[in-house]
Amino acid sequence: MNTTFPFGLEPPVAFYMTLSMLTLVLHVIFMAYVLAGSLYIAWATVFSGNGHIARTRRPVAALLREWMPFMLSGAITAAVAPLLFIQVIYRQQFYASNLLLGWRWLMVIPVLIVAFYLLYLLKSRAVANWSVMARCSLAMGVAGSLVFVAFCWTTNHLLSIQSETWAHVWETGDVVASAAQLSLRLLMWIAGVFPVMSVLVAWQLWGTADSAEAAIDPSAGQSRSLSRMSLIALVVSGLSGFAYVCLLPDAVQRNLIGPAGRAWLLTAAVGLVIQGSGWVRYWNPLRVPTVTLSVIALGTLTTITATACLREIVRVTQSDLTLVEVNCRAAATIGGFGLFLAGLLLNLLLIGWCLKLVSSSLKDKRIAE
């Protein structure tokens, strides 16, 4: 690839890959809220703190408990489009990795169903009367379920781009070809979702504040907590991402730092800098932080988009491009793009309507309390 990705590819390939990446970005926003939120709730439950108000009763944890069931529904809905595009573009690799994962892949949907109901249980008032051990087990069960799903998707991705290991995996059942690659990639994504979750929660805190003063520093220094968590996560995600790239084949590294990925690497770095400077400013906001949060949101969206493109460069470099072109050209002749756009628009409208309903319900609940 001698031009910036996805330019230079065959038009059908570039078309489907662009749609795949854009829909993936939407999914990541919802997914980040749920995955990072569940891990935060588990941490806050196990380490409740020594302050006057336990971490699980502070605004961040309260918001996460209320919103995570809805956001998990959004994440699952938003995952449908990129999942379909993966099957169009990387049909053989995706199906092969599904078969090789075996029972682990079959468990993804049941585990998500269990996590969905546990999230509703987690937000119920009855849980407050449970023992500490029971509350910790519930919170850790939710987080563990979602981390398991993240593990399955990461393993599926790595299997799909390591066709040379398929025969060995089939014979031995060992789906992890490189524990280092798996661990680093998983750590990169898990750390990377915390800043996304934090900026969404920060907007929610600002939107639900009763006054300008409360919006500046929502209840007991929550702005500092979100800033600290996001800055640490950005560093961990960046370092683990760099280490992961160092383990990739030379051909992949050349494409990432060459014409195909150079612009996206720079874009991702700029997004990280924007996020970091925004979180530093949000640490001690002197006024209602709408401008600061807007800057952080812009940096976050920039980083997610660039990361999605870099992820696709890694995948396409380790795939049979001729086979990818055949798949995309065949899909382009079938049609149905108009129906896809209509379905996408309808889903976005329904998600927006649900957001409005949930927000109104929480406002009514807060007034009643």
GROMACS .gro file of C-alpha atoms in nm:
model
  369
    1MET     CA    1   0.000   0.000   0.000
    2ASN     CA    2   0.166   0.317  -0.126
    3THR     CA    3  -0.108   0.566  -0.034
    4THR     CA    4  -0.295   0.655   0.283
    5PHE     CA    5  -0.534   0.377   0.380
    6PRO     CA    6  -0.797   0.305   0.245
    7PHE     CA    7  -0.713   0.508  -0.067
    8GLY     CA    8  -0.534   0.306  -0.330
    9LEU     CA    9  -0.741  -0.005  -0.269
   10GLU     CA   10  -1.000  -0.128  -0.516
   11PRO     CA   11  -1.317   0.089  -0.491
   12PRO     CA   12  -1.541  -0.191  -0.354
   13VAL     CA   13  -1.278  -0.278  -0.092
   14ALA     CA   14  -1.227   0.083   0.011
   15PHE     CA   15  -1.605   0.134   0.026
   16TYR     CA   16  -1.678  -0.161   0.253
   17MET     CA   17  -1.374  -0.100   0.471
   18THR     CA   18  -1.473   0.264   0.524
   19LEU     CA   19  -1.823   0.164   0.628
   20SER     CA   20  -1.682  -0.108   0.852
   21MET     CA   21  -1.453   0.136   1.031
   22LEU     CA   22  -1.716   0.408   1.072
   23THR     CA   23  -1.971   0.167   1.219
   24LEU     CA   24  -1.698   0.019   1.441
   25VAL     CA   25  -1.634   0.364   1.587
   26LEU     CA   26  -2.002   0.390   1.686
   27HIS     CA   27  -1.988   0.046   1.848
   28VAL     CA   28  -1.669   0.132   2.039
   29ILE     CA   29  -1.836   0.436   2.199
   30PHE     CA   30  -2.113   0.223   2.349
   31MET     CA   31  -1.884  -0.071   2.425
   32ALA     CA   32  -1.632   0.151   2.606
   33TYR     CA   33  -1.898   0.283   2.842
   34VAL     CA   34  -2.007  -0.067   2.943
   35LEU     CA   35  -1.668  -0.239   2.964
   36ALA     CA   36  -1.489   0.043   3.147
   37GLY     CA   37  -1.800   0.112   3.353
   38SER     CA   38  -1.828  -0.247   3.474
   39LEU     CA   39  -1.460  -0.252   3.569
   40TYR     CA   40  -1.497   0.080   3.751
   41ILE     CA   41  -1.800  -0.047   3.943
   42ALA     CA   42  -1.615  -0.365   4.039
   43TRP     CA   43  -1.317  -0.161   4.162
   44ALA     CA   44  -1.539   0.086   4.351
   45THR     CA   45  -1.729  -0.200   4.516
   46VAL     CA   46  -1.422  -0.393   4.627
   47PHE     CA   47  -1.230  -0.078   4.729
   48SER     CA   48  -1.508   0.142   4.859
   49GLY     CA   49  -1.271   0.407   4.997
   50ASN     CA   50  -1.230   0.576   5.334
   51GLY     CA   51  -1.430   0.893   5.264
   52HIS     CA   52  -1.764   0.993   5.409
   53ILE     CA   53  -1.934   0.867   5.093
   54ALA     CA   54  -1.845   0.523   4.958
   55ARG     CA   55  -1.727   0.516   4.597
   56THR     CA   56  -2.028   0.309   4.492
   57ARG     CA   57  -2.260   0.588   4.612
   58ARG     CA   58  -2.080   0.873   4.438
   59PRO     CA   59  -2.216   1.034   4.118
   60VAL     CA   60  -1.989   0.847   3.873
   61ALA     CA   61  -2.082   0.502   4.004
   62ALA     CA   62  -2.450   0.598   4.034
   63LEU     CA   63  -2.462   0.715   3.673
   64LEU     CA   64  -2.285   0.405   3.547
   65ARG     CA   65  -2.523   0.171   3.726
   66GLU     CA   66  -2.824   0.354   3.585
   67TRP     CA   67  -2.701   0.372   3.227
   68MET     CA   68  -2.501   0.052   3.169
   69PRO     CA   69  -2.801  -0.172   3.081
   70PHE     CA   70  -2.909   0.071   2.811
   71MET     CA   71  -2.553   0.120   2.687
   72LEU     CA   72  -2.501  -0.257   2.662
   73SER     CA   73  -2.813  -0.274   2.444
   74GLY     CA   74  -2.668   0.007   2.233
   75ALA     CA   75  -2.331  -0.170   2.207
   76ILE     CA   76  -2.494  -0.493   2.090
   77THR     CA   77  -2.713  -0.309   1.838
   78ALA     CA   78  -2.420  -0.103   1.708
   79ALA     CA   79  -2.208  -0.418   1.673
   80VAL     CA   80  -2.438  -0.567   1.409
   81ALA     CA   81  -2.317  -0.348   1.119
   82PRO     CA   82  -1.939  -0.391   1.166
   83LEU     CA   83  -1.995  -0.763   1.227
   84LEU     CA   84  -2.175  -0.791   0.894
   85PHE     CA   85  -1.903  -0.597   0.714
   86ILE     CA   86  -1.635  -0.824   0.858
   87GLN     CA   87  -1.823  -1.121   0.715
   88VAL     CA   88  -1.835  -0.951   0.374
   89ILE     CA   89  -1.469  -0.845   0.365
   90TYR     CA   90  -1.293  -1.125   0.555
   91ARG     CA   91  -1.541  -1.406   0.507
   92GLN     CA   92  -1.301  -1.701   0.508
   93GLN     CA   93  -1.077  -1.569   0.789
   94PHE     CA   94  -1.371  -1.476   1.013
   95TYR     CA   95  -1.554  -1.807   0.978
   96ALA     CA   96  -1.233  -2.003   1.026
   97SER     CA   97  -1.153  -1.820   1.349
   98ASN     CA   98  -1.509  -1.876   1.473
   99LEU     CA   99  -1.477  -2.251   1.422
  100LEU     CA  100  -1.134  -2.264   1.584
  101LEU     CA  101  -1.257  -2.077   1.892
  102GLY     CA  102  -1.523  -2.344   1.936
  103TRP     CA  103  -1.713  -2.336   2.264
  104ARG     CA  104  -1.560  -2.001   2.361
  105TRP     CA  105  -1.725  -1.832   2.064
  106LEU     CA  106  -2.055  -2.009   2.132
  107MET     CA  107  -2.048  -1.873   2.487
  108VAL     CA  108  -2.034  -1.505   2.383
  109ILE     CA  109  -2.410  -1.459   2.341
  110PRO     CA  110  -2.511  -1.649   2.661
  111VAL     CA  111  -2.251  -1.453   2.860
  112LEU     CA  112  -2.383  -1.123   2.721
  113ILE     CA  113  -2.738  -1.224   2.814
  114VAL     CA  114  -2.631  -1.304   3.170
  115ALA     CA  115  -2.437  -0.976   3.193
  116PHE     CA  116  -2.739  -0.784   3.066
  117TYR     CA  117  -2.964  -0.914   3.344
  118LEU     CA  118  -2.691  -0.877   3.606
  119LEU     CA  119  -2.660  -0.509   3.512
  120TYR     CA  120  -3.028  -0.457   3.596
  121LEU     CA  121  -2.974  -0.641   3.923
  122LEU     CA  122  -2.670  -0.424   3.993
  123LYS     CA  123  -2.876  -0.105   3.970
  124SER     CA  124  -3.158  -0.230   4.193
  125ARG     CA  125  -3.196  -0.088   4.543
  126ALA     CA  126  -3.214  -0.435   4.695
  127VAL     CA  127  -2.842  -0.486   4.629
  128ALA     CA  128  -2.758  -0.217   4.886
  129ASN     CA  129  -2.886  -0.452   5.159
  130TRP     CA  130  -2.666  -0.741   5.049
  131SER     CA  131  -2.350  -0.841   5.229
  132VAL     CA  132  -2.019  -0.696   5.114
  133MET     CA  133  -1.915  -1.032   4.972
  134ALA     CA  134  -2.237  -1.066   4.771
  135ARG     CA  135  -2.209  -0.713   4.629
  136CYS     CA  136  -1.845  -0.768   4.534
  137SER     CA  137  -1.928  -1.102   4.370
  138LEU     CA  138  -2.205  -0.941   4.165
  139ALA     CA  139  -1.990  -0.650   4.049
  140MET     CA  140  -1.696  -0.874   3.967
  141GLY     CA  141  -1.925  -1.118   3.789
  142VAL     CA  142  -2.050  -0.844   3.557
  143ALA     CA  143  -1.698  -0.717   3.488
  144GLY     CA  144  -1.564  -1.069   3.440
  145SER     CA  145  -1.838  -1.151   3.189
  146LEU     CA  146  -1.760  -0.848   2.975
  147VAL     CA  147  -1.384  -0.906   2.996
  148PHE     CA  148  -1.447  -1.263   2.876
  149VAL     CA  149  -1.633  -1.125   2.573
  150ALA     CA  150  -1.342  -0.886   2.508
  151PHE     CA  151  -1.102  -1.181   2.531
  152CYS     CA  152  -1.307  -1.380   2.278
  153TRP     CA  153  -1.318  -1.094   2.028
  154THR     CA  154  -0.947  -1.026   2.066
  155THR     CA  155  -0.863  -1.394   2.023
  156ASN     CA  156  -1.096  -1.415   1.725
  157HIS     CA  157  -0.918  -1.120   1.561
  158LEU     CA  158  -0.571  -1.263   1.621
  159LEU     CA  159  -0.674  -1.607   1.492
  160SER     CA  160  -0.822  -1.456   1.177
  161ILE     CA  161  -0.492  -1.290   1.082
  162GLN     CA  162  -0.268  -1.584   1.175
  163SER     CA  163  -0.373  -1.842   0.915
  164GLU     CA  164  -0.037  -2.017   0.948
  165THR     CA  165  -0.142  -2.133   1.297
  166TRP     CA  166  -0.483  -2.275   1.201
  167ALA     CA  167  -0.363  -2.633   1.155
  168HIS     CA  168  -0.187  -2.630   1.492
  169VAL     CA  169  -0.491  -2.477   1.665
  170TRP     CA  170  -0.719  -2.738   1.508
  171GLU     CA  171  -0.497  -3.022   1.629
  172THR     CA  172  -0.424  -2.893   1.980
  173GLY     CA  173  -0.716  -2.664   2.064
  174ASP     CA  174  -0.472  -2.399   2.184
  175VAL     CA  175  -0.627  -2.079   2.045
  176VAL     CA  176  -0.357  -1.848   2.183
  177ALA     CA  177  -0.061  -1.848   1.944
  178SER     CA  178   0.116  -1.563   2.125
  179ALA     CA  179   0.028  -1.485   2.485
  180ALA     CA  180   0.226  -1.161   2.463
  181GLN     CA  181   0.031  -1.035   2.160
  182LEU     CA  182  -0.300  -1.133   2.314
  183SER     CA  183  -0.221  -0.973   2.650
  184LEU     CA  184  -0.087  -0.649   2.502
  185ARG     CA  185  -0.371  -0.605   2.255
  186LEU     CA  186  -0.630  -0.678   2.521
  187LEU     CA  187  -0.462  -0.439   2.764
  188MET     CA  188  -0.446  -0.168   2.497
  189TRP     CA  189  -0.819  -0.188   2.433
  190ILE     CA  190  -0.924  -0.226   2.798
  191ALA     CA  191  -0.714   0.073   2.903
  192GLY     CA  192  -0.827   0.266   2.598
  193VAL     CA  193  -1.196   0.242   2.684
  194PHE     CA  194  -1.161   0.428   3.014
  195PRO     CA  195  -1.105   0.776   2.862
  196VAL     CA  196  -1.405   0.717   2.633
  197MET     CA  197  -1.624   0.620   2.927
  198SER     CA  198  -1.491   0.912   3.131
  199VAL     CA  199  -1.577   1.180   2.877
  200LEU     CA  200  -1.928   1.038   2.837
  201VAL     CA  201  -1.977   1.033   3.214
  202ALA     CA  202  -1.833   1.385   3.243
  203TRP     CA  203  -2.093   1.510   2.995
  204GLN     CA  204  -2.363   1.328   3.191
  205LEU     CA  205  -2.247   1.487   3.517
  206TRP     CA  206  -2.252   1.828   3.355
  207GLY     CA  207  -2.595   1.767   3.202
  208THR     CA  208  -2.751   1.648   3.527
  209ALA     CA  209  -2.592   1.911   3.754
  210ASP     CA  210  -2.840   2.124   3.947
  211SER     CA  211  -2.627   2.438   3.926
  212ALA     CA  212  -2.325   2.588   3.755
  213GLU     CA  213  -2.116   2.530   4.066
  214ALA     CA  214  -2.211   2.163   4.071
  215ALA     CA  215  -2.128   2.132   3.702
  216ILE     CA  216  -1.779   2.272   3.761
  217ASP     CA  217  -1.679   2.005   4.008
  218PRO     CA  218  -1.956   1.748   4.038
  219SER     CA  219  -1.973   1.618   4.394
  220ALA     CA  220  -1.658   1.547   4.588
  221GLY     CA  221  -1.399   1.602   4.320
  222GLN     CA  222  -1.536   1.372   4.053
  223SER     CA  223  -1.362   1.578   3.784
  224ARG     CA  224  -1.025   1.496   3.941
  225SER     CA  225  -1.114   1.128   3.963
  226LEU     CA  226  -1.213   1.112   3.596
  227SER     CA  227  -0.907   1.310   3.489
  228ARG     CA  228  -0.666   1.094   3.689
  229MET     CA  229  -0.820   0.772   3.561
  230SER     CA  230  -0.818   0.890   3.199
  231LEU     CA  231  -0.460   1.017   3.203
  232ILE     CA  232  -0.331   0.689   3.350
  233ALA     CA  233  -0.537   0.489   3.099
  234LEU     CA  234  -0.404   0.692   2.805
  235VAL     CA  235  -0.046   0.621   2.909
  236VAL     CA  236  -0.110   0.249   2.963
  237SER     CA  237  -0.301   0.216   2.636
  238GLY     CA  238  -0.032   0.400   2.440
  239LEU     CA  239   0.255   0.198   2.585
  240SER     CA  240   0.081  -0.138   2.544
  241GLY     CA  241  -0.018  -0.043   2.188
  242PHE     CA  242   0.342   0.041   2.104
  243ALA     CA  243   0.464  -0.286   2.254
  244TYR     CA  244   0.198  -0.478   2.059
  245VAL     CA  245   0.305  -0.319   1.731
  246CYS     CA  246   0.666  -0.414   1.803
  247LEU     CA  247   0.559  -0.781   1.807
  248LEU     CA  248   0.384  -0.765   1.470
  249PRO     CA  249   0.548  -0.898   1.152
  250ASP     CA  250   0.788  -0.668   0.967
  251ALA     CA  251   0.546  -0.629   0.674
  252VAL     CA  252   0.276  -0.497   0.906
  253GLN     CA  253   0.513  -0.256   1.077
  254ARG     CA  254   0.628  -0.122   0.741
  255ASN     CA  255   0.270  -0.050   0.640
  256LEU     CA  256   0.191   0.114   0.973
  257ILE     CA  257   0.486   0.355   0.957
  258GLY     CA  258   0.481   0.382   0.579
  259PRO     CA  259   0.250   0.575   0.345
  260ALA     CA  260  -0.055   0.363   0.435
  261GLY     CA  261  -0.053   0.425   0.810
  262ARG     CA  262   0.173   0.725   0.870
  263ALA     CA  263  -0.109   0.980   0.856
  264TRP     CA  264  -0.327   0.769   1.087
  265LEU     CA  265  -0.042   0.724   1.337
  266LEU     CA  266   0.001   1.101   1.343
  267THR     CA  267  -0.375   1.150   1.378
  268ALA     CA  268  -0.389   0.905   1.670
  269ALA     CA  269  -0.097   1.082   1.840
  270VAL     CA  270  -0.263   1.423   1.794
  271GLY     CA  271  -0.585   1.283   1.938
  272LEU     CA  272  -0.398   1.151   2.243
  273VAL     CA  273  -0.234   1.490   2.299
  274ILE     CA  274  -0.568   1.668   2.269
  275GLN     CA  275  -0.727   1.428   2.515
  276GLY     CA  276  -0.439   1.454   2.761
  277SER     CA  277  -0.433   1.834   2.759
  278GLY     CA  278  -0.812   1.839   2.796
  279TRP     CA  279  -0.807   1.608   3.096
  280VAL     CA  280  -0.533   1.817   3.258
  281ARG     CA  281  -0.753   2.124   3.218
  282TYR     CA  282  -1.060   1.937   3.345
  283TRP     CA  283  -0.870   1.840   3.663
  284ASN     CA  284  -0.950   2.178   3.820
  285PRO     CA  285  -1.210   2.347   3.597
  286LEU     CA  286  -1.264   2.716   3.674
  287ARG     CA  287  -1.595   2.737   3.492
  288VAL     CA  288  -1.861   2.512   3.344
  289PRO     CA  289  -1.635   2.288   3.132
  290THR     CA  290  -1.835   2.268   2.808
  291VAL     CA  291  -1.543   2.384   2.596
  292THR     CA  292  -1.300   2.152   2.774
  293LEU     CA  293  -1.531   1.853   2.738
  294SER     CA  294  -1.589   1.935   2.372
  295VAL     CA  295  -1.214   1.936   2.313
  296ILE     CA  296  -1.174   1.604   2.497
  297ALA     CA  297  -1.462   1.454   2.297
  298LEU     CA  298  -1.301   1.570   1.971
  299GLY     CA  299  -0.967   1.418   2.071
  300THR     CA  300  -1.136   1.096   2.177
  301LEU     CA  301  -1.327   1.061   1.850
  302THR     CA  302  -1.009   1.138   1.655
  303THR     CA  303  -0.813   0.871   1.839
  304ILE     CA  304  -1.085   0.606   1.803
  305THR     CA  305  -1.117   0.671   1.428
  306ALA     CA  306  -0.741   0.661   1.371
  307THR     CA  307  -0.708   0.344   1.581
  308ALA     CA  308  -0.984   0.177   1.377
  309CYS     CA  309  -0.792   0.256   1.058
  310LEU     CA  310  -0.463   0.128   1.201
  311ARG     CA  311  -0.638  -0.187   1.319
  312GLU     CA  312  -0.767  -0.242   0.966
  313ILE     CA  313  -0.421  -0.194   0.818
  314VAL     CA  314  -0.290  -0.468   1.048
  315ARG     CA  315  -0.570  -0.701   0.940
  316VAL     CA  316  -0.556  -0.635   0.565
  317THR     CA  317  -0.175  -0.667   0.556
  318GLN     CA  318  -0.202  -1.018   0.703
  319SER     CA  319  -0.492  -1.119   0.479
  320ASP     CA  320  -0.513  -1.240   0.121
  321LEU     CA  321  -0.591  -0.910  -0.053
  322THR     CA  322  -0.693  -1.085  -0.374
  323LEU     CA  323  -0.953  -1.286  -0.184
  324VAL     CA  324  -1.071  -0.970  -0.006
  325GLU     CA  325  -1.119  -0.797  -0.341
  326VAL     CA  326  -1.318  -1.094  -0.474
  327ASN     CA  327  -1.546  -1.087  -0.167
  328CYS     CA  328  -1.607  -0.712  -0.189
  329ARG     CA  329  -1.669  -0.709  -0.564
  330ALA     CA  330  -1.920  -0.991  -0.523
  331ALA     CA  331  -2.099  -0.808  -0.242
  332ALA     CA  332  -2.108  -0.485  -0.446
  333THR     CA  333  -2.309  -0.655  -0.720
  334ILE     CA  334  -2.581  -0.775  -0.485
  335GLY     CA  335  -2.711  -0.435  -0.374
  336GLY     CA  336  -2.905  -0.353  -0.060
  337PHE     CA  337  -2.703  -0.046   0.038
  338GLY     CA  338  -3.016   0.170   0.043
  339LEU     CA  339  -3.181  -0.073   0.282
  340PHE     CA  340  -2.871  -0.065   0.501
  341LEU     CA  341  -2.882   0.317   0.518
  342ALA     CA  342  -3.253   0.312   0.599
  343GLY     CA  343  -3.195   0.057   0.876
  344LEU     CA  344  -2.900   0.256   1.011
  345LEU     CA  345  -3.101   0.578   1.020
  346LEU     CA  346  -3.395   0.404   1.185
  347ASN     CA  347  -3.170   0.253   1.452
  348LEU     CA  348  -3.002   0.587   1.522
  349LEU     CA  349  -3.341   0.753   1.562
  350LEU     CA  350  -3.460   0.478   1.795
  351ILE     CA  351  -3.141   0.497   2.002
  352GLY     CA  352  -3.182   0.875   2.028
  353TRP     CA  353  -3.543   0.834   2.135
  354CYS     CA  354  -3.441   0.576   2.397
  355LEU     CA  355  -3.172   0.812   2.524
  356LYS     CA  356  -3.433   1.082   2.569
  357LEU     CA  357  -3.667   0.842   2.752
  358VAL     CA  358  -3.395   0.720   2.987
  359SER     CA  359  -3.279   1.076   3.059
  360SER     CA  360  -3.636   1.189   3.135
  361SER     CA  361  -3.689   0.887   3.360
  362LEU     CA  362  -3.371   0.958   3.559
  363LYS     CA  363  -3.465   1.326   3.598
  364ASP     CA  364  -3.810   1.228   3.729
  365LYS     CA  365  -3.649   0.978   3.966
  366ARG     CA  366  -3.406   1.241   4.096
  367ILE     CA  367  -3.687   1.492   4.152
  368ALA     CA  368  -3.892   1.232   4.338
  369GLU     CA  369  -3.599   1.155   4.567
   0.00000   0.00000   0.00000
